[in-house]
Coordinates of C-alpha atoms and ligand atoms in Angstrom, one line a residue:
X1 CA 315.1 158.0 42.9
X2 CA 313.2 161.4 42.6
X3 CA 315.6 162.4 39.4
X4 CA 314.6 158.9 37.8
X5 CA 311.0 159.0 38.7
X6 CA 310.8 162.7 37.3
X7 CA 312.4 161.0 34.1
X8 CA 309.9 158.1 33.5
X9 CA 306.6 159.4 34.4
X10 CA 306.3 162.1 32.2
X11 CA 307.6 162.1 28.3
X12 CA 309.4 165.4 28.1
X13 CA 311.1 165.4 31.1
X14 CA 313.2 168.3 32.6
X15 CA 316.5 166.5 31.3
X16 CA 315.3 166.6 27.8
X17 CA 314.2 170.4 27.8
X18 CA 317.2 171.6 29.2
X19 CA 319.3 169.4 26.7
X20 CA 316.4 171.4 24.3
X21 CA 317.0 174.6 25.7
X22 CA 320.7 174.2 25.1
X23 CA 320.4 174.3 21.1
X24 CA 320.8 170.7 20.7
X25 CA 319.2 168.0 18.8
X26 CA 316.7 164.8 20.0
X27 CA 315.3 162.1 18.1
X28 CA 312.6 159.5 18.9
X29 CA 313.1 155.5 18.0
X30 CA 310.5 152.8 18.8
X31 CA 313.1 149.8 19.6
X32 CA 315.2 148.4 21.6
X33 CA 317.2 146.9 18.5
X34 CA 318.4 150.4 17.5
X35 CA 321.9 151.2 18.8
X36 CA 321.3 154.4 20.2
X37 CA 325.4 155.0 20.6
X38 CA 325.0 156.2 17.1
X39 CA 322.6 159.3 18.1
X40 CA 325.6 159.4 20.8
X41 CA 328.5 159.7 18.9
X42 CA 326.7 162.4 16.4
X43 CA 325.9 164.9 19.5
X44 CA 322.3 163.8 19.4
X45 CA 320.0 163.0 22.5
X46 CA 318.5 159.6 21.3
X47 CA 315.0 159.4 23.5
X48 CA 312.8 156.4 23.4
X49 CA 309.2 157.2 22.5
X50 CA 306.6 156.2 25.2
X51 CA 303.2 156.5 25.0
X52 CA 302.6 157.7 28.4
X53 CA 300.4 160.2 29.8
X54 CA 297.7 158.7 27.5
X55 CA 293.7 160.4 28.2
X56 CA 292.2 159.6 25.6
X57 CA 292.6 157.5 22.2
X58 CA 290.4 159.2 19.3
X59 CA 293.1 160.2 17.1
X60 CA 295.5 156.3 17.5
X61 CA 291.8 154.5 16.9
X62 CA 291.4 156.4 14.3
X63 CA 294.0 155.7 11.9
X64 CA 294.9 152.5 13.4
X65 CA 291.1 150.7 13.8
X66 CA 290.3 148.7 16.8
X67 CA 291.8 145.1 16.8
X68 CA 295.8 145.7 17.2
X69 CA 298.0 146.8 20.3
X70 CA 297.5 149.7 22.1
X71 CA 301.3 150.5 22.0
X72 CA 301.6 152.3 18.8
X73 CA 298.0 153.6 19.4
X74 CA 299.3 155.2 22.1
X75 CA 302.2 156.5 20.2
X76 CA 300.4 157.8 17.4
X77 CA 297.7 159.9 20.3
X78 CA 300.5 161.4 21.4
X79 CA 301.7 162.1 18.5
X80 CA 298.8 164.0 16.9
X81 CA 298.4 165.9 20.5
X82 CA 301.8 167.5 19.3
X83 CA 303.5 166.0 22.7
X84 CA 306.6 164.8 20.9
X85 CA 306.8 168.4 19.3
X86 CA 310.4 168.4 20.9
X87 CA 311.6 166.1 18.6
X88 CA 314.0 166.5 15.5
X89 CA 313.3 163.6 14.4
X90 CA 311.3 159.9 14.5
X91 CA 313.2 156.6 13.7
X92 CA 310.4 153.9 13.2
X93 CA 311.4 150.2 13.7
X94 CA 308.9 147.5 12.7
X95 CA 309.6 145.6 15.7
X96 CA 306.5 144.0 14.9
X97 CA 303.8 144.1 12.4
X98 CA 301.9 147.0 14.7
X99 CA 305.3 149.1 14.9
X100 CA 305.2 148.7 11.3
X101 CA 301.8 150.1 10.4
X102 CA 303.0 152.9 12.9
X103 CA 305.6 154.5 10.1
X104 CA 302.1 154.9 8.0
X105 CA 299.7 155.8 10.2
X106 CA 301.8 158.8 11.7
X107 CA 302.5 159.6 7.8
X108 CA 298.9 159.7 7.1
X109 CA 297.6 161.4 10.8
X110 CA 300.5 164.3 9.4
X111 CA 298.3 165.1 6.4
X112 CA 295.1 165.7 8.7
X113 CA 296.9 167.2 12.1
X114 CA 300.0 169.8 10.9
X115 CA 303.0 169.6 11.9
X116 CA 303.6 166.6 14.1
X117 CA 305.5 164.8 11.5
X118 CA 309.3 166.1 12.2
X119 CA 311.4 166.4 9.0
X120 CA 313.4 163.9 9.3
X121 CA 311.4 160.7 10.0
X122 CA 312.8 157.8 8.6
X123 CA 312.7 153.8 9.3
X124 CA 315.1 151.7 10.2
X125 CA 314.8 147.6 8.9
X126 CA 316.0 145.2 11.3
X127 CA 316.3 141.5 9.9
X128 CA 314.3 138.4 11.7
X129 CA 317.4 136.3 11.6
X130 CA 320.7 137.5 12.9
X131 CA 322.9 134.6 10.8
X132 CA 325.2 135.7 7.9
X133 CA 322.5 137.2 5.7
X134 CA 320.3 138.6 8.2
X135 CA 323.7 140.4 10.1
X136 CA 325.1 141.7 6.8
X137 CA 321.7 143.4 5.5
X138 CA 322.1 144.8 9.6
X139 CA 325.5 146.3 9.1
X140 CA 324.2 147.9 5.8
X141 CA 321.0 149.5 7.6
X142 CA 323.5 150.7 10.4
X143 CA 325.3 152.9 7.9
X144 CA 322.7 154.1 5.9
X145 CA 321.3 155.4 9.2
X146 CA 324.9 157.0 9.8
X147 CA 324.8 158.3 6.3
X148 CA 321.3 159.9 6.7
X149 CA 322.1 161.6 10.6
X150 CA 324.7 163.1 9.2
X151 CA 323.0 164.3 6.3
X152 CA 319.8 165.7 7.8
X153 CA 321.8 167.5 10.8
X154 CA 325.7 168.0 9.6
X155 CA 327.6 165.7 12.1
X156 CA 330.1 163.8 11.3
X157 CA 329.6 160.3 12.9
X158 CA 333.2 158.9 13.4
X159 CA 334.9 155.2 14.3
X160 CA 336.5 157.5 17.3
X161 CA 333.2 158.8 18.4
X162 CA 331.5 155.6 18.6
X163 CA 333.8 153.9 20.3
X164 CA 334.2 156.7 23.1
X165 CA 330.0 156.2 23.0
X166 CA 330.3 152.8 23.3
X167 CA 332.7 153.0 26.4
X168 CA 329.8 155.2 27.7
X169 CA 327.3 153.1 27.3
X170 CA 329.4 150.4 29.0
X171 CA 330.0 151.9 32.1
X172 CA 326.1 152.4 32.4
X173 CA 325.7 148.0 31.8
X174 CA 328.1 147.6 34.4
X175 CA 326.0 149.6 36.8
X176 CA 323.2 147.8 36.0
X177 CA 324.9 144.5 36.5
X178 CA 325.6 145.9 39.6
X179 CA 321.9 146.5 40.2
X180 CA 321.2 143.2 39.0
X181 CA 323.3 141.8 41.5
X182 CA 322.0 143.8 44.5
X183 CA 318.4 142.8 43.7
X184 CA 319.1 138.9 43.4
X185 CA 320.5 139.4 47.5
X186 CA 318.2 137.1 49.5
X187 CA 317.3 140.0 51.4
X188 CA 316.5 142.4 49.1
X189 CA 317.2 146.1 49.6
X190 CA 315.1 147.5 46.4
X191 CA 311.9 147.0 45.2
X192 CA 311.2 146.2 41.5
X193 CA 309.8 149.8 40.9
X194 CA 312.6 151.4 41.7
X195 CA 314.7 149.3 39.6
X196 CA 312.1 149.3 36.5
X197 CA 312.0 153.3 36.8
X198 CA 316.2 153.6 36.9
X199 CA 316.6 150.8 34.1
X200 CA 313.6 153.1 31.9
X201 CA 315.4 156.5 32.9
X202 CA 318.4 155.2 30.5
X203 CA 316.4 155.3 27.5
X204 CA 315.0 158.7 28.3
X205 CA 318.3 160.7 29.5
X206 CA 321.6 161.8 28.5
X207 CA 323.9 159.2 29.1
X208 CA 326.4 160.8 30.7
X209 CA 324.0 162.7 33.4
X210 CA 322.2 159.3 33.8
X211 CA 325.5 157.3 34.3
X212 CA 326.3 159.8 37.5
X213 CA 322.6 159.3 38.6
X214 CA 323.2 155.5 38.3
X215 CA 326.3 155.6 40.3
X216 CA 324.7 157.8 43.4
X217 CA 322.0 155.6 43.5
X218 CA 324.0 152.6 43.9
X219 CA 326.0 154.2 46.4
X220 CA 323.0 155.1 47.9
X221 CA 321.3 151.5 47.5
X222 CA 324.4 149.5 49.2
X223 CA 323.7 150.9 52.4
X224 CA 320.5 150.2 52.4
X225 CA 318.8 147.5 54.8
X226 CA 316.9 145.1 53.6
X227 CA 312.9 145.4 52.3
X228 CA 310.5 144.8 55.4
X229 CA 309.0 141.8 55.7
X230 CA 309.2 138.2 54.0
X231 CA 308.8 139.0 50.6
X232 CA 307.8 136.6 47.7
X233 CA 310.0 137.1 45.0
X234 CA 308.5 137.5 41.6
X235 CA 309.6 138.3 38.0
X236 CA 308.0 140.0 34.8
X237 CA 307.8 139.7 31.5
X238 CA 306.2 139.5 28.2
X239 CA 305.2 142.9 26.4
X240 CA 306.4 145.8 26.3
X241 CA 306.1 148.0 29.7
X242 CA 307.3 151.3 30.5
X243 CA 304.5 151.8 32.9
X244 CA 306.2 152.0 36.3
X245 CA 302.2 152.2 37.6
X246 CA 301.9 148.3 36.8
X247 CA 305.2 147.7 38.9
X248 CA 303.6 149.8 41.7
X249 CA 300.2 147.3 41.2
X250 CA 301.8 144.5 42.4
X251 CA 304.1 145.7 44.7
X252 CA 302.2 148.2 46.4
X253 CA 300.0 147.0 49.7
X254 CA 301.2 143.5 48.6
X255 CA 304.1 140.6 50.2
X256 CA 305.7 140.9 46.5
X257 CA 308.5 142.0 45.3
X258 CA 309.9 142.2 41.8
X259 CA 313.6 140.9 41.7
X260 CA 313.8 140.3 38.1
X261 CA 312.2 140.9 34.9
X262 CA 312.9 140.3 30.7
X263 CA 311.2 143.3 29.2
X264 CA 312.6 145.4 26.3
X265 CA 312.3 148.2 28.5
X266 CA 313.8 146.8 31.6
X267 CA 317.1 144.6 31.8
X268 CA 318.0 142.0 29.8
X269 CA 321.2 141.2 29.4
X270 CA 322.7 143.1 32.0
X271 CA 326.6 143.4 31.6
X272 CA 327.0 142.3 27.9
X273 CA 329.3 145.0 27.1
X274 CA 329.9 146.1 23.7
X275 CA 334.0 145.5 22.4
X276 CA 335.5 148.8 22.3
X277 CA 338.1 147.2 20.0
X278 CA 337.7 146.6 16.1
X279 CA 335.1 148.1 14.0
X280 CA 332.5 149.6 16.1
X281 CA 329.8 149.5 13.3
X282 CA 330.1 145.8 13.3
X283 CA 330.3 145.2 17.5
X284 CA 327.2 147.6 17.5
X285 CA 325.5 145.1 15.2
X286 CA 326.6 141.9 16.5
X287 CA 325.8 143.0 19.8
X288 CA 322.2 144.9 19.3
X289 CA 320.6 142.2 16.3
X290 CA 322.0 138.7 18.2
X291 CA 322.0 139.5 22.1
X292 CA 318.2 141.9 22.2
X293 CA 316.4 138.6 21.8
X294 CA 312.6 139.4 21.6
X295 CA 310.0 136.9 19.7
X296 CA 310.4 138.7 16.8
X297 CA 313.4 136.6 16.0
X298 CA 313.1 133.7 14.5
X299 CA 315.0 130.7 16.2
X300 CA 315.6 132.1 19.6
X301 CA 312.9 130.6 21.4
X302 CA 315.5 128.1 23.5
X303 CA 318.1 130.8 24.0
X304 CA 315.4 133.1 25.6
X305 CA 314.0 130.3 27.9
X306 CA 317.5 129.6 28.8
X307 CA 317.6 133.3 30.1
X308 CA 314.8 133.1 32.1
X309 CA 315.6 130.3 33.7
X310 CA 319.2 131.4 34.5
X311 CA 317.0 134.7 36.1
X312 CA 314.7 132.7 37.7
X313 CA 317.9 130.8 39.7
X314 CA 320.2 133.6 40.4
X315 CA 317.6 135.5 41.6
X316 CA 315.4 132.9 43.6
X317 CA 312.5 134.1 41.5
X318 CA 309.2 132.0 43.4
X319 CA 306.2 133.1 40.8
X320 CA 306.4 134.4 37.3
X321 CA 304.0 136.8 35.8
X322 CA 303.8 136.9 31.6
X323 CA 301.6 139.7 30.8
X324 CA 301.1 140.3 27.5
X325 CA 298.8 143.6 25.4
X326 CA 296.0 142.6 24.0
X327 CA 296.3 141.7 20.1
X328 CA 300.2 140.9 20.8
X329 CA 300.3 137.8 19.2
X330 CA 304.4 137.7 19.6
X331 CA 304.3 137.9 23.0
X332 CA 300.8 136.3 23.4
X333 CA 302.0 133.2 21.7
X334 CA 305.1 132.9 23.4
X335 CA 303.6 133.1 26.6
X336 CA 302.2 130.5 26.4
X337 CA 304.8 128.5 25.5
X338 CA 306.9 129.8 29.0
X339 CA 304.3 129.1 30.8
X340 CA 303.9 125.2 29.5
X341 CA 307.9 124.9 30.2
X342 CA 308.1 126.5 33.4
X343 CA 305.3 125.6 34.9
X344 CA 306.5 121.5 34.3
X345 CA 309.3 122.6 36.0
X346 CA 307.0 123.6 39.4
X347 CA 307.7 127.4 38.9
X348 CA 304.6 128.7 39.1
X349 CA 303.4 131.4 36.4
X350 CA 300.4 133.8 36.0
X351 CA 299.1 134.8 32.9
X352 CA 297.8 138.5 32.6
X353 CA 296.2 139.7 29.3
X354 CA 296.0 143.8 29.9
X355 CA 296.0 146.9 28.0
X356 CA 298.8 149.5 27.4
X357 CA 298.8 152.9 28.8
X358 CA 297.2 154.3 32.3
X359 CA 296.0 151.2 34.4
X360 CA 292.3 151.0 33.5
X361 CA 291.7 147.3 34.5
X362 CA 293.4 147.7 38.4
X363 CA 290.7 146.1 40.0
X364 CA 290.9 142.8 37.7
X365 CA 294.5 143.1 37.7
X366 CA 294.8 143.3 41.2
X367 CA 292.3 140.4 42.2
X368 CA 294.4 138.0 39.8
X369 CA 297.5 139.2 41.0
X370 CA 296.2 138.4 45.0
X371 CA 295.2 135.6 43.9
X372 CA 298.6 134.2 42.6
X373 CA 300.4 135.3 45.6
X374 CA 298.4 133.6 47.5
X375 CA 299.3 130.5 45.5
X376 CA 303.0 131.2 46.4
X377 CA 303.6 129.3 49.5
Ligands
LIG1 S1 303.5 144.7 22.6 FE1 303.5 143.2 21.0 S2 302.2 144.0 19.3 FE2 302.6 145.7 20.8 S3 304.3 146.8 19.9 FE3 305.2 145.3 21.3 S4 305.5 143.4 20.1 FE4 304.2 144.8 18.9

């Protein structure tokens, strides 16, 4: 776990400076709807921007005012500290109307702090529908976003590359399905921090180094006895989180244990391998605008509760917590709506409203969180 803990606590990690070091290229994206195979396939280290490591928040309040999420605030601190100066590049998404404002707020921090705007910084659409308009207008973004990586850093993006990176990525959902699997077990061997940290560590790393980290680990975790104790079996979702420290909050000194989750960061929809055969372009599409379902979508509320609830029973999840960052009206709204459904089907659910970044609220957190395990019989 020590490799994939050194990868998700800190946002340059060791992995990406030696992949630095080497000569080659790394690029930022904000989303989970952007097919990072593509990055892949043109030699590129595709990292997922975090706003970790957060102390302070003068420079994201100040371009981005008071009343919106923290994420991107977070992002754009970091930013204008010059800690994603490793990057060749920034792909914004506007995953939602704060990820948005993000492409223009970084653009206008760049004029006042130099240099942390990377030449190529560009902005990827993704549709709110995935039906036939919404998935053609996706294929078109996909390869104007081959056209411009191989423009801005002379690679040649290839149907033969993608499809090798598309194998890759594969054998990396398998492993996870695997994890999946191991964490459902009625006695469970991991804990939901370890899990969270491994599933994060594939956003970070190069694929190929994290696919031989995954496999160890599982080696490593099917010999494993059992957690101690009788546990109470929770699972997360709502926001984003990439803070392993909220994981460790209720997991920590507690009877809980986190054997599922539905975050954009953590596993979704473990398994759901991309088809090697055909045109890749399209497959990537298909399988990155209809299967990431997030709120942003319109339409999906019934196939999303339908996930949870098949992750609830494989998984013998007792308690669900839906946290959500404040000014997240996405998640906020939608949380709500979980919360009526599941909770009329006796699965009891917590709602926690909290900020993003280093754990300021642990004490309220924590007292809420007690609380609810206590209501877990
Ligand atoms: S947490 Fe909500 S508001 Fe914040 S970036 Fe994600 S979707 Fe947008």
């Amino acid at each position: 776990m020590h490799f994939f803990y050194d990868a998700v606590t800190r946002i340059e990690n060791h992995a990406i400076t030696r992949w630095k070091q080497s000569g080659k290229k790394v690029v930022g994206y904000t989303c989970s709807y952007v097919p990072p195979e593509i990055f892949h396939a043109a030699g590129i280290l595709p990292v997922r921007l975090r706003g970790i490591e957060t102390d302070g928040m003068e420079i994201g309040d100040a371009y981005f005012g008071p009343f919106i999420c923290s994420f991107p605030k977070c992002l754009l601190q970091q930013a204008g500290k010059g800690e994603f100066s490793f990057l060749d590049g920034v792909l914004i998404i506007p995953g939602c109307d704060a990820m948005r404002r993000l492409d223009e707020c970084w653009r206008k921090a760049g004029e006042d702090h130099q240099g942390i705007v990377p030449t190529w910084f560009e902005y990827f659409d993704v549709p709110h529908k995935s039906e036939v308009h919404g998935m053609n207008w996706f294929v078109q973004e996909i390869r104007n976003l081959i056209e411009r990586i191989e423009r801005q850093f002379g690679v040649s993006v290839t149907g033969t590359a993608l499809r090798e990176s598309i194998r890759e990525y594969n054998r990396g959902r398998r492993l996870l399905k695997t994890v999946e699997t191991l964490r459902a077990e009625k006695n469970v061997r991991v804990s939901g921090t370890d899990v969270f940290s491994a599933t994060i560590a594939g956003t970070v790393l190069p694929r190929e180094e994290y696919t031989r980290q995954l496999e160890k680990w599982l080696e490593d975790l099917s010999g494993r006895d059992p957690l101690e104790g009788e546990k109470k079996r929770l699972m997360v979702i709502g926001s984003i989180a990439d803070e392993i420290d909220l994981f460790q909050l209720i997991e920590n000194g507690t009877d809980a244990v986190v054997v599922a989750e539905n975050l954009c960061f953590g596993v979704r929809y473990e398994g759901n391998e991309i088809p090697v055969n055909g045109d890749p372009i399209l497959s990537l599409a298909r399988h990155y605008l209809e299967t990431s379902v997030c709120p942003r979508m319109f339409g999906k509320y019934k196939q999303r509760l339908a996930l949870l609830r098949e992750k609830i029973e494989r998984a013998g999840v007792e308690g669900v917590i839906l946290q959500n960052i404040r000014f997240c009206d996405l998640h906020g709204s939608e949380n709500g709506l979980f919360q009526r459904d599941l909770e009329a089907e006796g699965i009891p659910c917590l709602r926690l409203e909290r900020e993003y970044g280093p754990l300021k609220e642990t004490g309220r957190i924590k007292l809420r969180i007690d609380a609810f395990l206590e209501q877990i019989a």
